[in-house]
Amino acid sequence: MKFQLISLRDANQNFSRLIASVERGEAFCITRRGQEVARLTPLHPSAPMEKSPGMQDPLPTEIAMLHASLAERVRQLEARLDKISTALSPTDKR
């Protein structure tokens, strides 16, 4: 996979466009002061799907976005559970 270099500043200022490019199958190497700090790649590196008539985005993109959203929500819920568990006294945990 070939990575396009992009500065952290440019990635931050153009994040929506950057994500749209990734959804089309492009990959980016994000740099800070010339040093690679992150890579942004499609979840599924296969060739992007053709859009069906009347379909705004290919289905795999929608599934990938839903997966990312759900994964983030699970992380949030796990963090809340950890806080609650930590706050409970040992007798409350039974």
Coordinates of N, CA and C in Angstrom, one line a residue:
M1 N 0.9 -1.2 0.0 CA 0.0 0.0 0.0 C 0.9 1.2 0.0
K2 N 0.6 2.2 -0.9 CA 1.4 3.4 -1.0 C 0.8 4.5 -0.1
F3 N 1.6 5.1 0.7 CA 1.1 6.1 1.6 C 1.5 7.5 1.1
Q4 N 0.5 8.4 1.2 CA 0.7 9.8 0.8 C 1.1 10.5 2.1
L5 N 2.1 11.3 2.1 CA 2.5 12.1 3.3 C 1.6 13.3 3.4
I6 N 1.2 13.6 4.7 CA 0.4 14.7 5.0 C 0.8 15.2 6.4
S7 N 1.0 16.5 6.6 CA 1.4 17.0 7.9 C 0.2 16.9 8.8
L8 N 0.5 16.9 10.1 CA -0.6 16.8 11.1 C -1.5 18.1 11.0
R9 N -0.9 19.2 10.7 CA -1.7 20.4 10.6 C -2.7 20.3 9.4
D10 N -2.2 19.9 8.3 CA -3.1 19.7 7.1 C -4.1 18.6 7.4
A11 N -3.7 17.5 8.0 CA -4.7 16.5 8.3 C -5.8 17.0 9.3
N12 N -5.4 17.8 10.2 CA -6.4 18.4 11.2 C -7.3 19.4 10.5
Q13 N -6.8 20.2 9.6 CA -7.6 21.2 8.9 C -8.5 20.6 7.8
N14 N -8.2 19.5 7.3 CA -8.9 18.8 6.2 C -9.4 17.4 6.6
F15 N -9.7 17.2 7.8 CA -10.0 15.9 8.3 C -11.2 15.2 7.5
S16 N -12.3 15.9 7.3 CA -13.4 15.3 6.6 C -13.0 14.9 5.2
R17 N -12.2 15.7 4.5 CA -11.8 15.3 3.1 C -10.8 14.2 3.2
L18 N -10.0 14.2 4.2 CA -9.0 13.1 4.4 C -9.7 11.8 4.6
I19 N -10.7 11.8 5.4 CA -11.5 10.5 5.7 C -12.2 10.1 4.4
A20 N -12.8 11.0 3.7 CA -13.4 10.7 2.4 C -12.4 10.0 1.4
S21 N -11.2 10.5 1.4 CA -10.2 9.9 0.6 C -9.8 8.5 1.1
V22 N -9.8 8.3 2.4 CA -9.5 7.0 2.9 C -10.6 6.0 2.6
E23 N -11.9 6.5 2.6 CA -13.0 5.7 2.2 C -12.9 5.2 0.8
R24 N -12.3 6.0 -0.1 CA -12.1 5.7 -1.5 C -10.9 4.8 -1.7
G25 N -10.2 4.4 -0.6 CA -9.1 3.5 -0.7 C -7.7 4.1 -0.6
E26 N -7.6 5.4 -0.4 CA -6.3 6.0 -0.2 C -5.7 5.8 1.2
A27 N -4.4 5.9 1.3 CA -3.8 5.7 2.6 C -2.8 6.9 2.8
F28 N -2.7 7.3 4.1 CA -1.9 8.5 4.4 C -1.0 8.2 5.6
C29 N 0.2 8.9 5.5 CA 1.1 8.9 6.6 C 1.1 10.3 7.1
I30 N 0.7 10.4 8.4 CA 0.6 11.7 9.0 C 2.0 12.0 9.7
T31 N 2.5 13.2 9.4 CA 3.8 13.6 10.0 C 3.7 14.8 10.9
R32 N 4.6 14.9 11.9 CA 4.8 16.1 12.7 C 6.2 16.4 12.7
R33 N 6.5 17.6 12.2 CA 7.9 18.1 12.0 C 8.7 17.1 11.2
G34 N 8.1 16.5 10.2 CA 8.8 15.6 9.3 C 9.0 14.2 9.8
Q35 N 8.5 13.9 11.0 CA 8.6 12.5 11.5 C 7.2 11.9 11.4
E36 N 7.2 10.6 11.0 CA 5.9 9.9 10.9 C 5.4 9.7 12.3
V37 N 4.1 10.0 12.5 CA 3.5 9.8 13.8 C 2.3 8.9 13.8
A38 N 1.7 8.8 12.6 CA 0.5 7.9 12.5 C 0.2 7.6 11.0
R39 N -0.5 6.5 10.8 CA -1.0 6.1 9.5 C -2.5 6.0 9.5
L40 N -3.1 6.5 8.4 CA -4.5 6.4 8.2 C -4.8 5.6 7.0
T41 N -5.4 4.4 7.2 CA -5.6 3.5 6.1 C -7.1 3.0 6.2
P42 N -7.6 2.6 5.0 CA -8.9 2.0 5.0 C -9.0 0.7 5.9
L43 N -10.1 0.5 6.5 CA -10.3 -0.7 7.3 C -10.2 -2.0 6.4
H44 N -10.7 -1.8 5.2 CA -10.7 -2.9 4.2 C -9.9 -2.4 3.0
P45 N -8.6 -2.9 2.9 CA -7.7 -2.3 1.8 C -8.1 -2.8 0.4
S46 N -9.1 -3.5 0.2 CA -9.5 -4.0 -1.1 C -10.0 -2.8 -1.9
A47 N -10.1 -2.9 -3.2 CA -10.6 -1.8 -4.1 C -11.9 -1.3 -3.6
P48 N -12.1 0.0 -3.7 CA -13.5 0.5 -3.3 C -14.6 0.0 -4.2
M49 N -15.7 -0.2 -3.6 CA -16.9 -0.7 -4.4 C -17.5 0.4 -5.3
E50 N -18.1 0.0 -6.3 CA -18.8 1.0 -7.2 C -20.1 1.3 -6.5
K51 N -20.6 2.6 -6.6 CA -21.8 3.0 -6.0 C -23.0 2.5 -6.9
S52 N -24.0 2.0 -6.2 CA -25.2 1.6 -6.9 C -26.1 2.8 -7.2
P53 N -26.9 2.8 -8.3 CA -27.7 3.9 -8.5 C -28.6 4.2 -7.3
G54 N -28.7 5.5 -6.9 CA -29.5 5.9 -5.8 C -28.9 5.7 -4.5
M55 N -27.7 5.1 -4.4 CA -27.0 4.8 -3.2 C -25.9 5.9 -3.0
Q56 N -26.0 6.6 -1.8 CA -25.1 7.7 -1.6 C -23.6 7.1 -1.3
D57 N -23.5 6.2 -0.5 CA -22.2 5.6 -0.2 C -22.2 4.1 -0.3
P58 N -21.1 3.5 -0.6 CA -21.1 2.0 -0.7 C -21.4 1.4 0.7
L59 N -22.0 0.3 0.7 CA -22.4 -0.3 2.0 C -21.2 -0.7 2.9
P60 N -20.1 -1.2 2.3 CA -19.0 -1.5 3.3 C -18.5 -0.3 4.0
T61 N -18.6 0.9 3.4 CA -18.2 2.1 4.1 C -19.1 2.4 5.2
E62 N -20.4 2.3 5.0 CA -21.4 2.5 6.1 C -21.2 1.5 7.2
I63 N -20.9 0.2 6.9 CA -20.6 -0.8 7.9 C -19.4 -0.4 8.7
A64 N -18.3 0.0 8.0 CA -17.1 0.4 8.6 C -17.3 1.5 9.6
M65 N -18.0 2.5 9.1 CA -18.3 3.7 10.0 C -19.1 3.3 11.2
L66 N -20.1 2.4 11.0 CA -20.9 1.9 12.1 C -20.0 1.1 13.1
H67 N -19.2 0.3 12.6 CA -18.2 -0.5 13.4 C -17.4 0.4 14.2
A68 N -16.8 1.5 13.6 CA -16.0 2.4 14.4 C -16.8 3.1 15.5
S69 N -18.0 3.5 15.1 CA -18.8 4.2 16.1 C -19.2 3.3 17.3
L70 N -19.5 2.0 17.0 CA -19.9 1.1 18.0 C -18.6 0.7 18.9
A71 N -17.5 0.6 18.2 CA -16.3 0.3 19.0 C -15.9 1.5 19.9
E72 N -16.1 2.7 19.5 CA -15.9 3.8 20.4 C -16.9 3.8 21.5
R73 N -18.1 3.5 21.3 CA -19.2 3.5 22.3 C -18.8 2.4 23.3
V74 N -18.4 1.3 22.9 CA -18.0 0.2 23.8 C -16.8 0.7 24.7
R75 N -15.8 1.4 24.1 CA -14.7 1.9 24.9 C -15.2 2.9 26.0
Q76 N -16.2 3.7 25.6 CA -16.8 4.7 26.5 C -17.5 4.0 27.7
L77 N -18.3 3.0 27.3 CA -19.0 2.2 28.3 C -18.1 1.4 29.3
E78 N -17.0 0.9 28.7 CA -16.0 0.2 29.5 C -15.3 1.1 30.5
A79 N -15.0 2.3 30.0 CA -14.4 3.4 30.9 C -15.4 3.7 32.0
R80 N -16.7 3.9 31.7 CA -17.6 4.2 32.8 C -17.8 3.1 33.8
L81 N -17.8 1.8 33.3 CA -17.9 0.7 34.1 C -16.7 0.6 35.1
D82 N -15.5 0.9 34.5 CA -14.3 0.9 35.4 C -14.4 2.0 36.5
K83 N -14.9 3.1 36.2 CA -15.1 4.2 37.2 C -16.1 3.8 38.2
I84 N -17.2 3.1 37.8 CA -18.2 2.7 38.8 C -17.6 1.6 39.6
S85 N -16.9 0.7 39.0 CA -16.3 -0.4 39.8 C -15.3 0.1 40.8
T86 N -14.5 1.1 40.4 CA -13.5 1.6 41.3 C -14.2 2.4 42.5
A87 N -15.4 3.0 42.2 CA -16.1 3.8 43.2 C -16.8 2.9 44.2
L88 N -17.1 1.6 43.9 CA -17.8 0.8 44.8 C -16.9 0.3 45.9
S89 N -17.4 0.2 47.1 CA -16.6 -0.3 48.2 C -16.6 -1.9 48.0
P90 N -15.6 -2.5 48.7 CA -15.4 -4.0 48.5 C -16.7 -4.7 48.9
T91 N -17.5 -4.3 49.8 CA -18.7 -5.0 50.2 C -19.8 -4.8 49.1
D92 N -19.8 -3.7 48.4 CA -20.8 -3.5 47.3 C -20.5 -4.4 46.1
K93 N -19.3 -4.8 46.0 CA -18.9 -5.6 44.8 C -19.4 -7.0 44.8
R94 N -20.0 -7.5 45.9 CA -20.4 -8.9 45.9 C -21.6 -9.2 45.1

